[in-house]
mmCIF file of C-alpha atoms in Angstrom:
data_model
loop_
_atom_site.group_PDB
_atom_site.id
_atom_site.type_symbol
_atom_site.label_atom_id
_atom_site.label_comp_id
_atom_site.label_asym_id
_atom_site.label_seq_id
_atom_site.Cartn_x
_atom_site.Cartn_y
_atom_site.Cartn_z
ATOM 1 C CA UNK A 1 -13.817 -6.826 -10.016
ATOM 2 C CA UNK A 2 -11.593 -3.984 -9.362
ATOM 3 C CA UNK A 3 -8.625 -3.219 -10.918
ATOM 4 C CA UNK A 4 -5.637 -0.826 -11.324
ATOM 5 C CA UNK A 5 -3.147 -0.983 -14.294
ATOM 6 C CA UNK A 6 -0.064 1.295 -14.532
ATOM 7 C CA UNK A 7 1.832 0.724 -18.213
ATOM 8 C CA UNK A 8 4.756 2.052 -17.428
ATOM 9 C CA UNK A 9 7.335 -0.337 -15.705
ATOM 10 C CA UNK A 10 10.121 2.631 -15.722
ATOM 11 C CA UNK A 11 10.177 6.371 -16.786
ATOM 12 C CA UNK A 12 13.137 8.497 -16.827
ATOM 13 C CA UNK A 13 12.981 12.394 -16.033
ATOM 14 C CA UNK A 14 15.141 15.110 -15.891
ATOM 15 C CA UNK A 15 15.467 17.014 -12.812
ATOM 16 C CA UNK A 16 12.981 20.193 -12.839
ATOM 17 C CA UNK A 17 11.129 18.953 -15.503
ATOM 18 C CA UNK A 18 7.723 17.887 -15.314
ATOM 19 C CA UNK A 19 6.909 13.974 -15.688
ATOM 20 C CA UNK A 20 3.019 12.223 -15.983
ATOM 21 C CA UNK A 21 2.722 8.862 -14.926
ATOM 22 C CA UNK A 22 -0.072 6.697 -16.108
ATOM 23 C CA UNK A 23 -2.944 5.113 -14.076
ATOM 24 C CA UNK A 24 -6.239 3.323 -15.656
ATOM 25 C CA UNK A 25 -9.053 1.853 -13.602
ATOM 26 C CA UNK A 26 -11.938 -0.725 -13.607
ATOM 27 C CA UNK A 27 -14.721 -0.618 -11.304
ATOM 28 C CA UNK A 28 -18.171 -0.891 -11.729
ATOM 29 C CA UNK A 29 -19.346 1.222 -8.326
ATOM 30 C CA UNK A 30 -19.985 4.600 -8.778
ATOM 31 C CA UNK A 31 -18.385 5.766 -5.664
ATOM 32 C CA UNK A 32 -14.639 5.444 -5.661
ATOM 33 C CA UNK A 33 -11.074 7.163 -4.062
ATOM 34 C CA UNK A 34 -8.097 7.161 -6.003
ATOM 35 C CA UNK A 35 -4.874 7.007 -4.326
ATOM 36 C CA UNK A 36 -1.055 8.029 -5.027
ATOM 37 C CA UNK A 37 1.728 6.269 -2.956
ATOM 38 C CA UNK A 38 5.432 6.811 -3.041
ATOM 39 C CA UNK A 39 7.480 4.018 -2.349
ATOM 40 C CA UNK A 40 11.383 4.886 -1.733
ATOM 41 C CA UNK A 41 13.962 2.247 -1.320
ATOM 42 C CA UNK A 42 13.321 2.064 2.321
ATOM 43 C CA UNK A 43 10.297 0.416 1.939
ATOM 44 C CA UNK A 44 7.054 2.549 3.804
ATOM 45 C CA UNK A 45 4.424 3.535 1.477
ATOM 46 C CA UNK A 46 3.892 7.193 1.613
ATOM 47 C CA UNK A 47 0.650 9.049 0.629
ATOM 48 C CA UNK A 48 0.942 11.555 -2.070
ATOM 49 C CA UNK A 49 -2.650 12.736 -3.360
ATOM 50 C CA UNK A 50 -6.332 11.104 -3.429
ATOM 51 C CA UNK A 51 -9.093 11.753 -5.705
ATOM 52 C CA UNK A 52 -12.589 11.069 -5.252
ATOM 53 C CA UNK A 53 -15.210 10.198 -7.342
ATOM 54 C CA UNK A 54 -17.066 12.527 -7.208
ATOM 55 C CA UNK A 55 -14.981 15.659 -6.700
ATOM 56 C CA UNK A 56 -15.324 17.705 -9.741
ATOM 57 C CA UNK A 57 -11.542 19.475 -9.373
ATOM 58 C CA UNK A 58 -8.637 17.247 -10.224
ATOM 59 C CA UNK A 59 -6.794 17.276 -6.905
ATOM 60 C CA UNK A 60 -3.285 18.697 -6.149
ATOM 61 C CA UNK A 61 -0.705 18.901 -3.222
ATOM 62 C CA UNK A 62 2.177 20.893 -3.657
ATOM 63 C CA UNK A 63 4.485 19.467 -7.188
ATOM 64 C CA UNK A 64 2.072 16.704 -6.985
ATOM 65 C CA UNK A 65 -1.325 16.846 -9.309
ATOM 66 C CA UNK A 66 -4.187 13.983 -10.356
ATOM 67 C CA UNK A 67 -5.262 14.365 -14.078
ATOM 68 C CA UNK A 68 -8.785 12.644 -13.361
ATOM 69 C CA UNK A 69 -10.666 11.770 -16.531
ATOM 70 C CA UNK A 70 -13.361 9.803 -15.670
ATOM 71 C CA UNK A 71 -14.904 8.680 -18.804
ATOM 72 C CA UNK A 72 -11.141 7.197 -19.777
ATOM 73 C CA UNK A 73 -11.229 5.665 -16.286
ATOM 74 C CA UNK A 74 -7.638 7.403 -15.814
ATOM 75 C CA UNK A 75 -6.054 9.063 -12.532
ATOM 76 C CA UNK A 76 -2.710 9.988 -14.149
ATOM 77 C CA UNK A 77 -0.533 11.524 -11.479
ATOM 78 C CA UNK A 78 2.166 14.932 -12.743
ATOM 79 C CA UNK A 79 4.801 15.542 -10.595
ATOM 80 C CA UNK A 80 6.104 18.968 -11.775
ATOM 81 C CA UNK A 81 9.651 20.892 -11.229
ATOM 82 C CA UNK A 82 11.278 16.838 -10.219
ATOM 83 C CA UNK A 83 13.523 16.843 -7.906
ATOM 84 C CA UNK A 84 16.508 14.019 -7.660
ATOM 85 C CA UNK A 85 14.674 13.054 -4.210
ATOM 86 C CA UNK A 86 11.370 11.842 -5.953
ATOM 87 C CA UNK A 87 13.307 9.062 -7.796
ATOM 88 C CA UNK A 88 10.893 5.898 -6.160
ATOM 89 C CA UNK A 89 8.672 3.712 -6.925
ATOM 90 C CA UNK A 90 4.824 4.821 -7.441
ATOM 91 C CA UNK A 91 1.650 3.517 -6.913
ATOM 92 C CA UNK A 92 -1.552 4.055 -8.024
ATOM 93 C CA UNK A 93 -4.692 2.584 -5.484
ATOM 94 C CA UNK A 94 -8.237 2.129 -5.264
ATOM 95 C CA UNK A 95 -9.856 2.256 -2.360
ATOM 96 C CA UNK A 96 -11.925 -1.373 -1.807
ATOM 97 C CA UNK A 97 -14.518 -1.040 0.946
ATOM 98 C CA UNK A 98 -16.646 1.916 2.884
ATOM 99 C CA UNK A 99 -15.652 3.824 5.326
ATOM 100 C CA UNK A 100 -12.746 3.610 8.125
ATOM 101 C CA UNK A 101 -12.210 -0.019 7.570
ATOM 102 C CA UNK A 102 -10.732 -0.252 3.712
ATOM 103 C CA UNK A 103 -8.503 -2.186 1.822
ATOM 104 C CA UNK A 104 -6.258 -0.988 -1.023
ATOM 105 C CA UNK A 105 -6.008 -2.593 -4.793
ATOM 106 C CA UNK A 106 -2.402 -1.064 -6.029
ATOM 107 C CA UNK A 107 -1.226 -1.435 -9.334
ATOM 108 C CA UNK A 108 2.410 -3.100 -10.152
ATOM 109 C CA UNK A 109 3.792 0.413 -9.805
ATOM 110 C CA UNK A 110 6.492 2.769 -11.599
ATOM 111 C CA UNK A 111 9.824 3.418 -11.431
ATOM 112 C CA UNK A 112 10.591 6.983 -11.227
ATOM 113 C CA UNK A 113 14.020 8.128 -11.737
ATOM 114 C CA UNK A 114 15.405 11.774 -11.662
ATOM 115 C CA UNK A 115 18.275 12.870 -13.766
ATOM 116 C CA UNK A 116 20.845 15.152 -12.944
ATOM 117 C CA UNK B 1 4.536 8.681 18.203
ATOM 118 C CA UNK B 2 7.199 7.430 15.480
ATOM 119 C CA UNK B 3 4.978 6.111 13.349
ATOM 120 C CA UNK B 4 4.252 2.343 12.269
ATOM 121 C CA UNK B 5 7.377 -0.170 13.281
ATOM 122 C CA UNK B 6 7.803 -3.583 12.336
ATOM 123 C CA UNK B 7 10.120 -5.639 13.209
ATOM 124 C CA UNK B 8 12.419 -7.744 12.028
ATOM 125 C CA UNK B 9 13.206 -5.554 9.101
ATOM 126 C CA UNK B 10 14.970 -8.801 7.101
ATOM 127 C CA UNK B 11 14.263 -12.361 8.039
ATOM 128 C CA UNK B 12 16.160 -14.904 6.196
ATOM 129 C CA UNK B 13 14.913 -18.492 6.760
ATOM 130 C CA UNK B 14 14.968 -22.118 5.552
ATOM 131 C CA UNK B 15 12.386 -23.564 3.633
ATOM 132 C CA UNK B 16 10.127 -25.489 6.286
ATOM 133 C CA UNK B 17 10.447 -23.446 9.250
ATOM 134 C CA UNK B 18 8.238 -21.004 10.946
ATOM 135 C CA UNK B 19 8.413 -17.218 11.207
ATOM 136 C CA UNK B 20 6.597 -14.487 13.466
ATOM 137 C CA UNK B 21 6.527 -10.815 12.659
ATOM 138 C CA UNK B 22 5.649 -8.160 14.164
ATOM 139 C CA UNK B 23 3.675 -4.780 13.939
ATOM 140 C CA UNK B 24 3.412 -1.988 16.876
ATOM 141 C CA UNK B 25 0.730 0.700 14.656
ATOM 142 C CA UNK B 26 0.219 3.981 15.645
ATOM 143 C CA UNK B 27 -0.963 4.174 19.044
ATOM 144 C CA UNK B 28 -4.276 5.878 18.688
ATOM 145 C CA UNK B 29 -5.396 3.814 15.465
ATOM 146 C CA UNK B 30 -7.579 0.932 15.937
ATOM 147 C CA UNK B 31 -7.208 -0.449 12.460
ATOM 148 C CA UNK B 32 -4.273 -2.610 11.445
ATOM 149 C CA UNK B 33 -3.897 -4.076 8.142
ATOM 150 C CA UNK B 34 -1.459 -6.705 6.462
ATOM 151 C CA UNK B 35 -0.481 -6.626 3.215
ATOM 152 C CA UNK B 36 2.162 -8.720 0.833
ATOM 153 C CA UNK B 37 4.259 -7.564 -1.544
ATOM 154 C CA UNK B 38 6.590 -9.257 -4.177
ATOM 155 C CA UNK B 39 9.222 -8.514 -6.187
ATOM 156 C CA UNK B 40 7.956 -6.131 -9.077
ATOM 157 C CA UNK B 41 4.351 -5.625 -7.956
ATOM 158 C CA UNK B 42 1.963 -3.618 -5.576
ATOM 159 C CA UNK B 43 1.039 -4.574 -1.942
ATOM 160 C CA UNK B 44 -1.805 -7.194 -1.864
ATOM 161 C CA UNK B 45 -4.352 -6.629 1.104
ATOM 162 C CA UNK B 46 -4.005 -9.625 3.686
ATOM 163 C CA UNK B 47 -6.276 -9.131 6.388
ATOM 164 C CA UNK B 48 -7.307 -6.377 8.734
ATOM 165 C CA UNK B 49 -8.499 -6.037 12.450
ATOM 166 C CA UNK B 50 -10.712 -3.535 14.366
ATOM 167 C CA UNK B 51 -8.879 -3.804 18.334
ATOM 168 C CA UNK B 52 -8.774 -7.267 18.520
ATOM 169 C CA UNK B 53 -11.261 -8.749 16.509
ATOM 170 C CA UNK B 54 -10.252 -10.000 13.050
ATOM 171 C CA UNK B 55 -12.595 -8.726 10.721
ATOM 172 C CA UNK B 56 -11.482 -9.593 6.614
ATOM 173 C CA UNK B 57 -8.916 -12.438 5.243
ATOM 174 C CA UNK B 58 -8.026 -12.575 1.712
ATOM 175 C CA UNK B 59 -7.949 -16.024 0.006
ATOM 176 C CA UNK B 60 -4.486 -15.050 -0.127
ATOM 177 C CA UNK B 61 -3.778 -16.086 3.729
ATOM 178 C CA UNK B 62 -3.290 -19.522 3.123
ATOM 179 C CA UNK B 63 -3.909 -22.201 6.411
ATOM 180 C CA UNK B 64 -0.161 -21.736 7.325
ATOM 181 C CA UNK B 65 -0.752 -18.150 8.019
ATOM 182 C CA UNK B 66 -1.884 -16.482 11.368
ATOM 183 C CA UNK B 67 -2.655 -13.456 12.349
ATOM 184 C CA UNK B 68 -3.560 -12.143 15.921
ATOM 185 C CA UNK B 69 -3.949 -8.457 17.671
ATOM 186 C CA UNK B 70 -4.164 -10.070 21.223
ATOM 187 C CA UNK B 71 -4.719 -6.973 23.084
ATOM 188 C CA UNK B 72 -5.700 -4.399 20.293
ATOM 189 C CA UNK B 73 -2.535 -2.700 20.327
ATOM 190 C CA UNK B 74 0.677 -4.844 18.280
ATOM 191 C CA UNK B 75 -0.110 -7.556 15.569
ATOM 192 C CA UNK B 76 1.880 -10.455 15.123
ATOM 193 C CA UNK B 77 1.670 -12.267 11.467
ATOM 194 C CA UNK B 78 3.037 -15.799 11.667
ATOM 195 C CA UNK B 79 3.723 -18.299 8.950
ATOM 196 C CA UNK B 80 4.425 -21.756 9.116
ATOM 197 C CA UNK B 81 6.480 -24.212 7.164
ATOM 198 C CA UNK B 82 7.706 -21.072 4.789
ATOM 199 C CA UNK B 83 8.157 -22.081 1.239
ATOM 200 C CA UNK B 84 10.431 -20.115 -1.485
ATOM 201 C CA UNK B 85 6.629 -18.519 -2.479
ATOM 202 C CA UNK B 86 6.380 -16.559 0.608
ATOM 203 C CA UNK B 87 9.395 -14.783 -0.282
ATOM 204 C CA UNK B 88 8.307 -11.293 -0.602
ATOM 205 C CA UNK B 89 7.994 -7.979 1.399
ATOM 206 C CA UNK B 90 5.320 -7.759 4.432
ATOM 207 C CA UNK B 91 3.830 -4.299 4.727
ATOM 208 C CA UNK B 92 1.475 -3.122 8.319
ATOM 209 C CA UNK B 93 -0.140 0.198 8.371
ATOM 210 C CA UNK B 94 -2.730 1.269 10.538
ATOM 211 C CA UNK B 95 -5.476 3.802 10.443
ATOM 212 C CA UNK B 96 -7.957 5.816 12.551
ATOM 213 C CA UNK B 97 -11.539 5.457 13.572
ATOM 214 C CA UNK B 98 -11.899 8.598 13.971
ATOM 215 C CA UNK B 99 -10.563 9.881 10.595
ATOM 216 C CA UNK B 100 -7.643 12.208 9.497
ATOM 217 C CA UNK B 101 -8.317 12.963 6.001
ATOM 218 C CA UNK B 102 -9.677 10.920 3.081
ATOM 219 C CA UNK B 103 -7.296 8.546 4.054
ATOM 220 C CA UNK B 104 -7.997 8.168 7.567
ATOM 221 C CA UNK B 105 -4.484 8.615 8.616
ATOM 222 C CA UNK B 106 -3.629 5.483 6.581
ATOM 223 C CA UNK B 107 -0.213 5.104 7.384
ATOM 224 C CA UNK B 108 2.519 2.020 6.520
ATOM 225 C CA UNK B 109 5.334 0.516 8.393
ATOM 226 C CA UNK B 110 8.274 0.242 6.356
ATOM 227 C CA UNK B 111 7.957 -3.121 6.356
ATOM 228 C CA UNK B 112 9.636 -7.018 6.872
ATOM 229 C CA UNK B 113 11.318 -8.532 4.393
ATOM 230 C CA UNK B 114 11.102 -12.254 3.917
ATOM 231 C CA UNK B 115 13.594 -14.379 2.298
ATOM 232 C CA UNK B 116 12.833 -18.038 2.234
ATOM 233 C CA UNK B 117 15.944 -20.261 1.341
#
């Protein structure tokens, strides 16, 4: 079965420093998309970054980046240069099913708060 | 297009009685998922429609949950005789056929909150 695990319940950060936040993995198919999702206090999910399988770069968009080490199972996710508006919660997701019609498997998430 | 709405955004209820919500997605996207969050974890997947037809439950919808896309467009998730369990946070989103990204345009509501008393 698939599964996500994210160790760290909270994680403090001062702002414009640079913060990783941990993400393992289980599956057992070898084609796979890792997911990042922001969740503020408002509630919506919003998509940060995805990595695939298969893609041999780690992925990045904008502060965000996805250390992908595949042998380790990990998709850790580094938010550089923080900023006091990326204090959320954080998700990390497998994709569960092909194509247009998937499902997500989150983990229990982190805590993210920025420091003046 | 504003994105995915649902609606109520808190529901507070008593123990026993029954509760509808509702999701409009975004209007071009034919898929609409449900998913279930409580306090402290990550959204569980709930069930998911193509237009109209219903096409995945998880074990997690219990009989005393319902879920309908009459027309293809809104959803309505109902459940009946709410117990303190069903507390918890009820994400939509909706995606695209047609495919925006790796994601497919994958995008959430901001969800209902459920408080059962």
């Amino acid at each position: 079965a698939q599964k996500i695990t994210q160790t760290q319940p909270g994680m403090f950060v001062q702002e414009k420093e640079a913060v990783t936040l941990d993400c393992t993995y289980d599956t057992s198919d070898p084609s796979y998309g890792l997911f990042w999702y922001k969740q503020p206090s408002s509630g919506e999910m919003i998509f940060l970054i995805y990595q695939g399988s298969y893609d041999q770069q780690n992925a990045t968009e904008g502060r965000y980046s996805l250390n992908f080490q595949k042998a380790r199972k990990s998709a850790n996710l580094v938010i550089s240069a923080s900023q006091l508006g990326d204090s959320a919660m954080y998700f990390c997701a497998m994709r569960e099913g092909e194509g247009q019609g998937f499902s997500f498997i989150f983990g229990k998430g982190t805590r993210l708060l920025v420091k003046p | 297009d504003t994105g995915v709405s649902q609606d109520p955004r808190h529901k507070i209820t008593k123990r026993g009685q029954n509760v509808t919500f509702r999701c409009d997605p975004i209007s071009e996207h034919n898929r609409l998922y449900w998913y279930r969050q409580t306090l402290g974890q990550g959204p569980e997947f709930l069930t998911y429609f193509q237009n109209e037809a219903q096409l995945e439950k998880s074990r997690l919808l219990s009989d005393r949950f319902s879920a309908e896309r009459p027309k293809g467009s809104f959803s309505t998730l109902e459940i009946q005789r709410t117990e303190q369990g069903d507390s918890a946070m009820y994400l939509c989103a909706s995606s695209s056929f047609s495919g925006q990204g790796v994601n497919y345009g994958y995008t959430f509501g901001s969800g209902t909150r459920l408080t059962v008393v």
